């Protein structure tokens, strides 16, 4: 349970970028630094440590809600499609209601930008299951909030409006990768929460219940705990501007007989400096042949080292954009490239938490022309971003090369 606290003054130097530039080192090989505490760094180093602690707790509880809902999802049949043909479940609405209720109590002056609205939920007569899911995870007493409170909390994320000045607000993606979530398998999905202060992303938290943890560098006690935990294991990734990117186990993934350690592991992007040696990931809705780099490289999913100079390795699909940000930030992938088609709208919540996690791990995020993503482009709602061509997420080292390749691809004739 998060204790009730007052909102402390949020002060930030004027700025128009989406975050300050506090570069983190990008090593030639992956390194691991472990720290045991509530947060992975000293509180005095993190101006928004109170908000970060609350965000970590909320994302962990949201992931627990998702796990509970997923267990009964297929049998209950609560999988719906929104107008854009994307799936939505009780968990999507439950997470948004839970996070909105708690943040509204803790930080009443900070608005929320989020994906869902209650109108669709009410039209499908699913209010009761959502209230039930939320009541199991909230710090409120069940009798202290009503169905109307839950609906209002959901709509709080959709109705916020801003002006032209830099704003302070939370951004939530209740479930990024719902298509994977509804399969009831080990497909990756992410709960993502970030805080924007005066137009700059200050912190980001991503919870991924199905992430398979690399236990090679862990203690025997920890590894035993993983083996006793739920399938898929799971991690939480956090980043605070100037403090790096860190991960630890999701505590809700362990069985009740095991108490996980509070060790945090600092993570970095990989050290790949050659494009054809990089590990790429792309959206499951896009084909490599539709991307501009196809004029330079063929894609292969071979899992061996036999990759030619005119080939790149394409990692297996994982649902959702934030999953791919997590892969780049953790060093599991070198590049995530996303084409933005004219008929598709790019939402801020699909990127915000991942952007700061990649940046603080030593990577880079831009559009295809090399410009930073502007979260304030949608001046009224702060819901839509307009990246030129698409979004490019890399380890930083090969970023300029790929931007140049994208720029020149239209003039290159493939041999």
Short mmCIF file of C-alpha atoms in Angstrom, two decimals:
data_model
loop_
_atom_site.label_atom_id
_atom_site.label_comp_id
_atom_site.label_asym_id
_atom_site.label_seq_id
_atom_site.Cartn_x
_atom_site.Cartn_y
_atom_site.Cartn_z
CA UNK A 1 0.00 0.00 0.00
CA UNK A 2 1.32 3.45 -0.86
CA UNK A 3 1.10 5.86 2.09
CA UNK A 4 -0.78 9.08 1.49
CA UNK A 5 1.63 11.92 0.79
CA UNK A 6 1.36 15.51 -0.25
CA UNK A 7 2.52 16.65 -3.66
CA UNK A 8 5.86 18.40 -3.32
CA UNK A 9 6.62 21.31 -5.56
CA UNK A 10 7.63 20.28 -9.04
CA UNK A 11 10.29 22.66 -10.25
CA UNK A 12 12.19 22.24 -13.48
CA UNK A 13 14.28 24.62 -15.58
CA UNK A 14 12.48 25.84 -18.69
CA UNK A 15 12.91 23.55 -21.65
CA UNK A 16 11.25 22.33 -24.76
CA UNK A 17 13.03 19.03 -25.29
CA UNK A 18 11.34 15.81 -24.21
CA UNK A 19 14.11 15.25 -21.66
CA UNK A 20 17.39 16.79 -20.56
CA UNK A 21 20.57 15.36 -21.96
CA UNK A 22 22.38 13.49 -19.21
CA UNK A 23 24.27 10.90 -21.26
CA UNK A 24 24.79 7.49 -19.76
CA UNK A 25 27.78 5.41 -20.84
CA UNK A 26 27.31 2.91 -23.64
CA UNK A 27 29.91 0.18 -23.02
CA UNK A 28 31.54 -2.10 -25.55
CA UNK A 29 30.08 -5.07 -23.71
CA UNK A 30 27.23 -5.52 -21.28
CA UNK A 31 27.99 -4.72 -17.65
CA UNK A 32 25.96 -5.40 -14.54
CA UNK A 33 25.90 -3.36 -11.34
CA UNK A 34 23.60 -4.54 -8.56
CA UNK A 35 22.18 -2.36 -5.80
CA UNK A 36 19.80 -3.39 -3.03
CA UNK A 37 17.24 -0.72 -2.00
CA UNK A 38 13.74 0.56 -2.69
CA UNK A 39 15.23 2.60 -5.53
CA UNK A 40 18.45 1.71 -7.32
CA UNK A 41 20.09 5.07 -6.56
CA UNK A 42 20.34 7.54 -3.70
CA UNK A 43 17.21 9.64 -3.29
CA UNK A 44 19.17 12.87 -3.30
CA UNK A 45 20.26 12.10 -6.86
CA UNK A 46 16.67 11.78 -8.09
CA UNK A 47 14.61 14.95 -7.82
CA UNK A 48 11.41 13.03 -8.42
CA UNK A 49 12.16 10.03 -6.22
CA UNK A 50 8.77 10.28 -4.47
CA UNK A 51 6.97 10.07 -7.79
CA UNK A 52 9.27 7.26 -8.95
CA UNK A 53 8.68 5.18 -5.82
CA UNK A 54 4.93 5.57 -6.30
CA UNK A 55 5.20 4.69 -10.00
CA UNK A 56 7.21 1.52 -9.27
CA UNK A 57 4.66 0.36 -6.69
CA UNK A 58 1.74 1.11 -9.00
CA UNK A 59 3.23 -0.62 -12.04
CA UNK A 60 3.96 -3.70 -9.94
CA UNK A 61 0.38 -3.82 -8.70
CA UNK A 62 -0.89 -3.20 -12.24
CA UNK A 63 1.15 -6.15 -13.49
CA UNK A 64 -0.32 -8.29 -10.73
CA UNK A 65 -3.80 -7.24 -11.86
CA UNK A 66 -2.93 -8.24 -15.43
CA UNK A 67 -1.71 -11.65 -14.31
CA UNK A 68 -4.91 -12.29 -12.36
CA UNK A 69 -7.13 -11.23 -15.25
CA UNK A 70 -5.15 -13.23 -17.80
CA UNK A 71 -5.68 -16.43 -15.83
CA UNK A 72 -9.42 -16.22 -16.40
CA UNK A 73 -9.39 -14.28 -19.66
CA UNK A 74 -9.90 -17.03 -22.20
CA UNK A 75 -12.53 -18.88 -20.21
CA UNK A 76 -14.49 -15.69 -19.45
CA UNK A 77 -14.31 -14.43 -23.03
CA UNK A 78 -13.78 -10.80 -22.05
CA UNK A 79 -11.78 -9.93 -25.16
CA UNK A 80 -13.27 -7.08 -27.16
CA UNK A 81 -12.29 -5.00 -30.17
CA UNK A 82 -12.27 -1.22 -30.26
CA UNK A 83 -13.21 0.81 -33.33
CA UNK A 84 -9.64 0.59 -34.65
CA UNK A 85 -9.81 -3.25 -34.45
CA UNK A 86 -7.30 -3.40 -31.57
CA UNK A 87 -8.18 -5.77 -28.73
CA UNK A 88 -9.06 -4.53 -25.25
CA UNK A 89 -9.78 -6.43 -22.03
CA UNK A 90 -10.90 -5.98 -18.45
CA UNK A 91 -7.20 -5.66 -17.60
CA UNK A 92 -6.72 -2.59 -19.84
CA UNK A 93 -9.54 -0.74 -18.10
CA UNK A 94 -8.63 -2.13 -14.68
CA UNK A 95 -5.03 -0.96 -14.89
CA UNK A 96 -6.07 2.51 -16.04
CA UNK A 97 -8.64 2.81 -13.24
CA UNK A 98 -6.19 1.55 -10.61
CA UNK A 99 -3.34 3.85 -11.63
CA UNK A 100 -5.65 6.85 -12.07
CA UNK A 101 -7.29 6.37 -8.66
CA UNK A 102 -3.97 6.05 -6.86
CA UNK A 103 -2.21 8.88 -8.68
CA UNK A 104 -5.24 11.11 -8.13
CA UNK A 105 -4.92 10.49 -4.40
CA UNK A 106 -1.14 10.89 -4.23
CA UNK A 107 -0.62 13.69 -6.74
CA UNK A 108 -3.98 15.42 -7.24
CA UNK A 109 -2.47 18.39 -9.11
CA UNK A 110 -0.87 16.28 -11.85
CA UNK A 111 -3.20 15.26 -14.72
CA UNK A 112 -3.07 11.91 -16.48
CA UNK A 113 -2.91 11.14 -20.21
CA UNK A 114 -3.99 7.57 -20.94
CA UNK A 115 -5.53 5.37 -23.60
CA UNK A 116 -8.99 4.15 -22.59
CA UNK A 117 -12.36 5.79 -21.92
CA UNK A 118 -15.30 4.41 -19.96
CA UNK A 119 -17.92 4.81 -22.70
CA UNK A 120 -16.81 1.65 -24.47
CA UNK A 121 -16.59 -0.21 -21.17
CA UNK A 122 -20.15 0.72 -20.21
CA UNK A 123 -21.48 -0.22 -23.64
CA UNK A 124 -20.14 -3.75 -23.12
CA UNK A 125 -21.55 -4.11 -19.57
CA UNK A 126 -18.13 -4.82 -18.09
CA UNK A 127 -18.10 -2.27 -15.28
CA UNK A 128 -18.58 -4.88 -12.52
CA UNK A 129 -15.58 -7.06 -13.53
CA UNK A 130 -13.36 -3.98 -13.77
CA UNK A 131 -14.42 -2.73 -10.33
CA UNK A 132 -13.76 -6.20 -8.93
CA UNK A 133 -10.27 -6.32 -10.48
CA UNK A 134 -9.42 -2.87 -9.15
CA UNK A 135 -10.72 -3.52 -5.63
CA UNK A 136 -8.26 -6.39 -5.24
CA UNK A 137 -5.24 -4.15 -5.90
CA UNK A 138 -6.11 -0.65 -4.70
CA UNK A 139 -5.01 0.88 -1.40
CA UNK A 140 -8.56 2.20 -0.94
CA UNK A 141 -11.09 0.31 1.14
CA UNK A 142 -13.57 -1.22 -1.27
CA UNK A 143 -16.48 0.62 0.33
CA UNK A 144 -14.66 3.95 -0.10
CA UNK A 145 -15.06 4.05 -3.88
CA UNK A 146 -18.04 3.47 -6.12
CA UNK A 147 -18.61 2.30 -9.68
CA UNK A 148 -18.89 5.98 -10.62
CA UNK A 149 -15.47 6.65 -9.06
CA UNK A 150 -13.91 3.92 -11.20
CA UNK A 151 -15.52 5.23 -14.38
CA UNK A 152 -14.44 8.76 -13.57
CA UNK A 153 -10.89 7.56 -12.90
CA UNK A 154 -10.76 5.89 -16.33
CA UNK A 155 -12.06 9.01 -18.06
CA UNK A 156 -9.56 11.20 -16.23
CA UNK A 157 -6.92 9.86 -18.58
CA UNK A 158 -8.87 10.77 -21.69
CA UNK A 159 -10.39 14.16 -20.90
CA UNK A 160 -7.36 16.17 -19.85
CA UNK A 161 -6.70 19.24 -21.99
CA UNK A 162 -3.61 21.43 -22.10
CA UNK A 163 -2.55 24.77 -23.53
CA UNK A 164 0.48 25.70 -25.58
CA UNK A 165 2.89 26.02 -22.63
CA UNK A 166 5.11 23.11 -21.45
CA UNK A 167 3.02 20.93 -19.17
CA UNK A 168 3.43 18.50 -16.27
CA UNK A 169 1.48 15.24 -16.50
CA UNK A 170 1.62 11.45 -16.24
CA UNK A 171 1.44 9.24 -19.35
CA UNK A 172 0.07 5.70 -18.98
CA UNK A 173 -0.17 2.78 -21.34
CA UNK A 174 -2.28 0.28 -19.34
CA UNK A 175 -1.23 -2.66 -21.52
CA UNK A 176 1.11 -2.25 -24.46
CA UNK A 177 0.90 -5.43 -26.48
CA UNK A 178 -2.70 -6.46 -25.77
CA UNK A 179 -2.61 -8.78 -28.80
CA UNK A 180 0.01 -10.83 -27.01
CA UNK A 181 -1.75 -10.53 -23.68
CA UNK A 182 -5.00 -12.02 -24.97
CA UNK A 183 -3.22 -15.08 -26.33
CA UNK A 184 -2.69 -16.25 -22.78
CA UNK A 185 0.80 -17.36 -23.74
CA UNK A 186 4.30 -16.14 -22.96
CA UNK A 187 4.02 -13.28 -25.45
CA UNK A 188 5.48 -10.07 -24.05
CA UNK A 189 3.32 -7.18 -22.93
CA UNK A 190 4.19 -4.09 -20.88
CA UNK A 191 2.53 -1.72 -18.43
CA UNK A 192 4.19 1.67 -19.01
CA UNK A 193 4.04 4.81 -16.83
CA UNK A 194 6.06 8.01 -17.21
CA UNK A 195 6.12 11.51 -15.76
CA UNK A 196 6.56 14.60 -17.91
CA UNK A 197 7.54 17.79 -16.05
CA UNK A 198 7.33 21.09 -17.90
CA UNK A 199 7.50 19.25 -21.21
CA UNK A 200 10.40 16.93 -20.36
CA UNK A 201 10.24 13.23 -19.48
CA UNK A 202 11.68 12.90 -15.99
CA UNK A 203 11.07 9.24 -15.22
CA UNK A 204 9.70 6.08 -16.75
CA UNK A 205 8.65 2.68 -15.41
CA UNK A 206 7.87 -0.44 -17.46
CA UNK A 207 6.62 -3.73 -16.05
CA UNK A 208 6.83 -6.86 -18.20
CA UNK A 209 5.39 -9.96 -16.46
CA UNK A 210 6.48 -12.45 -19.14
CA UNK A 211 10.07 -11.30 -19.54
CA UNK A 212 12.43 -14.25 -19.08
CA UNK A 213 15.22 -13.23 -16.74
CA UNK A 214 18.84 -14.11 -17.50
CA UNK A 215 19.85 -15.91 -14.30
CA UNK A 216 23.46 -16.54 -15.26
CA UNK A 217 24.81 -13.80 -12.98
CA UNK A 218 22.41 -14.33 -10.08
CA UNK A 219 22.91 -15.95 -6.69
CA UNK A 220 21.80 -19.54 -6.07
CA UNK A 221 19.06 -18.30 -3.73
CA UNK A 222 17.66 -15.92 -6.33
CA UNK A 223 17.75 -18.51 -9.10
CA UNK A 224 15.82 -20.95 -6.91
CA UNK A 225 13.23 -18.25 -6.38
CA UNK A 226 12.87 -17.83 -10.12
CA UNK A 227 12.34 -21.55 -10.60
CA UNK A 228 9.56 -21.50 -8.01
CA UNK A 229 7.84 -18.51 -9.54
CA UNK A 230 5.15 -18.20 -12.18
CA UNK A 231 5.94 -19.05 -15.80
CA UNK A 232 7.44 -16.14 -17.71
CA UNK A 233 9.16 -14.69 -14.63
CA UNK A 234 8.98 -10.93 -15.22
CA UNK A 235 10.89 -7.71 -14.62
CA UNK A 236 10.32 -4.06 -13.90
CA UNK A 237 12.51 -1.43 -15.59
CA UNK A 238 12.91 2.09 -14.21
CA UNK A 239 14.72 5.21 -15.37
CA UNK A 240 15.09 8.67 -13.84
CA UNK A 241 16.74 11.48 -15.74
CA UNK A 242 20.45 11.53 -14.92
CA UNK A 243 20.32 8.29 -12.88
CA UNK A 244 20.50 5.55 -15.50
CA UNK A 245 18.20 2.62 -16.31
CA UNK A 246 17.73 -0.27 -13.91
CA UNK A 247 15.79 -3.53 -13.65
CA UNK A 248 14.71 -5.95 -10.94
CA UNK A 249 12.36 -8.87 -10.57
CA UNK A 250 8.63 -8.20 -10.35
CA UNK A 251 7.90 -9.22 -6.77
CA UNK A 252 4.36 -10.32 -7.61
CA UNK A 253 5.77 -13.03 -9.88
CA UNK A 254 7.12 -15.07 -6.96
CA UNK A 255 5.11 -17.66 -5.13
CA UNK A 256 4.06 -16.83 -1.57
CA UNK A 257 6.78 -19.02 -0.02
CA UNK A 258 9.65 -16.99 -1.50
CA UNK A 259 10.66 -13.42 -0.74
CA UNK A 260 12.71 -11.92 -3.57
CA UNK A 261 15.71 -9.73 -2.91
CA UNK A 262 15.43 -6.02 -3.66
CA UNK A 263 18.51 -6.06 -5.90
CA UNK A 264 18.46 -3.70 -8.85
CA UNK A 265 20.66 -4.35 -11.89
CA UNK A 266 21.82 -1.44 -14.02
CA UNK A 267 21.39 -2.11 -17.71
CA UNK A 268 22.94 -0.62 -20.81
CA UNK A 269 22.29 -0.78 -24.52
CA UNK A 270 24.50 -3.17 -26.45
CA UNK A 271 27.85 -2.14 -27.92
CA UNK A 272 27.22 -3.04 -31.56
CA UNK A 273 28.86 -0.53 -33.91
CA UNK A 274 28.13 -2.18 -37.28
CA UNK A 275 24.65 -2.08 -38.75
CA UNK A 276 24.85 -5.52 -40.33
CA UNK A 277 25.88 -7.01 -36.97
CA UNK A 278 22.94 -5.46 -35.12
CA UNK A 279 19.89 -7.28 -33.80
CA UNK A 280 16.73 -5.63 -35.15
CA UNK A 281 13.12 -5.75 -34.04
CA UNK A 282 10.13 -4.40 -35.92
CA UNK A 283 6.37 -4.30 -35.29
CA UNK A 284 4.56 -7.57 -35.90
CA UNK A 285 2.23 -5.67 -38.23
CA UNK A 286 5.06 -4.63 -40.56
CA UNK A 287 7.26 -6.61 -42.92
CA UNK A 288 10.97 -6.00 -43.36
CA UNK A 289 10.41 -5.58 -47.09
CA UNK A 290 8.28 -2.49 -46.42
CA UNK A 291 11.08 -0.67 -44.57
CA UNK A 292 13.72 1.53 -46.25
CA UNK A 293 16.68 -0.55 -45.06
CA UNK A 294 15.51 -3.41 -47.26
CA UNK A 295 17.43 -1.82 -50.17
CA UNK A 296 20.64 -2.47 -48.23
CA UNK A 297 19.97 -5.68 -46.30
CA UNK A 298 17.92 -8.83 -46.38
CA UNK A 299 16.51 -9.99 -43.05
CA UNK A 300 17.12 -13.39 -41.50
CA UNK A 301 15.87 -14.95 -38.30
CA UNK A 302 18.84 -17.33 -38.09
CA UNK A 303 20.02 -17.64 -34.52
CA UNK A 304 23.63 -18.38 -35.42
CA UNK A 305 26.62 -16.21 -36.27
CA UNK A 306 26.49 -16.97 -39.98
CA UNK A 307 25.15 -13.55 -41.04
CA UNK A 308 26.38 -12.11 -44.32
CA UNK A 309 27.40 -8.51 -44.94
CA UNK A 310 24.14 -7.92 -46.80
CA UNK A 311 21.96 -9.42 -44.09
CA UNK A 312 20.69 -8.37 -40.68
CA UNK A 313 19.30 -10.52 -37.89
CA UNK A 314 15.62 -9.94 -37.19
CA UNK A 315 14.53 -10.99 -33.71
CA UNK A 316 11.24 -12.85 -33.24
CA UNK A 317 8.18 -10.67 -32.99
CA UNK A 318 7.03 -9.40 -29.62
CA UNK A 319 3.81 -7.46 -29.32
CA UNK A 320 3.75 -3.74 -28.59
CA UNK A 321 6.21 -0.87 -29.00
CA UNK A 322 7.23 -0.60 -25.33
CA UNK A 323 8.39 -4.24 -25.40
CA UNK A 324 10.85 -3.28 -28.12
CA UNK A 325 12.06 -0.24 -26.20
CA UNK A 326 12.66 -2.59 -23.27
CA UNK A 327 14.66 -4.92 -25.50
CA UNK A 328 16.90 -2.10 -26.74
CA UNK A 329 17.38 -0.60 -23.27
CA UNK A 330 18.33 -3.99 -21.82
CA UNK A 331 20.78 -4.80 -24.62
CA UNK A 332 18.66 -7.64 -25.99
CA UNK A 333 18.24 -5.77 -29.30
CA UNK A 334 20.28 -3.09 -31.04
CA UNK A 335 17.54 -1.43 -33.09
CA UNK A 336 13.78 -0.97 -33.09
CA UNK A 337 12.49 0.62 -36.28
CA UNK A 338 8.86 1.58 -36.78
CA UNK A 339 7.28 2.98 -39.93
CA UNK A 340 4.46 5.47 -39.36
CA UNK A 341 1.94 5.12 -42.15
CA UNK A 342 -0.37 8.02 -43.02
CA UNK A 343 -3.46 6.12 -41.95
CA UNK A 344 -2.02 5.25 -38.52
CA UNK A 345 -1.97 7.55 -35.48
CA UNK A 346 1.12 7.41 -33.25
CA UNK A 347 0.18 7.66 -29.57
CA UNK A 348 2.41 9.18 -26.90
CA UNK A 349 1.82 6.35 -24.41
CA UNK A 350 3.30 3.82 -26.83
CA UNK A 351 6.68 5.55 -26.55
CA UNK A 352 7.11 7.85 -23.53
CA UNK A 353 8.24 5.38 -20.84
CA UNK A 354 10.44 3.56 -23.33
CA UNK A 355 12.09 6.75 -24.56
CA UNK A 356 13.65 7.68 -21.23
CA UNK A 357 14.60 4.07 -20.44
CA UNK A 358 16.53 3.80 -23.72
CA UNK A 359 18.08 7.25 -23.32
CA UNK A 360 19.28 6.59 -19.76
CA UNK A 361 20.70 3.22 -20.87
CA UNK A 362 22.90 5.02 -23.42
CA UNK A 363 20.69 4.78 -26.50
CA UNK A 364 18.93 7.23 -28.78
CA UNK A 365 15.35 7.81 -29.98
CA UNK A 366 14.41 10.02 -32.94
CA UNK A 367 12.18 10.08 -35.97
CA UNK A 368 13.53 8.89 -39.32
CA UNK A 369 15.02 12.32 -40.03
CA UNK A 370 17.02 12.28 -36.80
CA UNK A 371 14.80 14.76 -34.91
CA UNK A 372 13.70 14.19 -31.33
CA UNK A 373 10.10 13.13 -30.79
CA UNK A 374 7.95 16.05 -29.73
CA UNK A 375 5.46 15.04 -27.04
CA UNK A 376 3.88 18.52 -27.14
CA UNK A 377 3.00 18.41 -30.84
CA UNK A 378 -0.60 17.67 -29.85
CA UNK A 379 -0.99 20.92 -27.92
CA UNK A 380 -4.50 20.27 -26.64
CA UNK A 381 -4.50 16.62 -25.58
CA UNK A 382 -0.81 15.57 -25.58
CA UNK A 383 -1.97 12.19 -26.90
CA UNK A 384 -0.55 12.13 -30.43
CA UNK A 385 3.00 12.53 -31.73
CA UNK A 386 4.03 13.14 -35.33
CA UNK A 387 7.39 11.50 -36.10
CA UNK A 388 8.63 12.16 -39.63
CA UNK A 389 8.58 8.85 -41.50
CA UNK A 390 8.70 6.71 -38.40
CA UNK A 391 10.44 6.08 -35.09
CA UNK A 392 14.05 4.91 -34.77
CA UNK A 393 15.32 3.48 -31.47
CA UNK A 394 18.95 2.36 -31.30
CA UNK A 395 21.94 1.81 -29.07
CA UNK A 396 23.20 5.23 -30.20
CA UNK A 397 26.37 4.02 -31.90
CA UNK A 398 24.74 3.08 -35.19
CA UNK A 399 22.02 5.71 -35.08
CA UNK A 400 23.65 8.20 -37.50
CA UNK A 401 24.40 5.42 -39.99
CA UNK A 402 20.80 4.21 -40.03
CA UNK A 403 19.38 7.73 -40.34
CA UNK A 404 21.66 8.28 -43.34
CA UNK A 405 20.62 4.95 -44.86
CA UNK A 406 16.95 5.83 -44.48
CA UNK A 407 17.57 9.23 -46.10
CA UNK A 408 19.42 7.75 -49.04
CA UNK A 409 17.27 4.63 -49.51
CA UNK A 410 14.98 6.23 -52.07
CA UNK A 411 17.92 6.89 -54.38
CA UNK A 412 19.57 3.49 -53.99
CA UNK A 413 18.92 0.87 -56.63
CA UNK A 414 19.12 -2.57 -55.15
CA UNK A 415 21.52 -4.91 -56.93
#
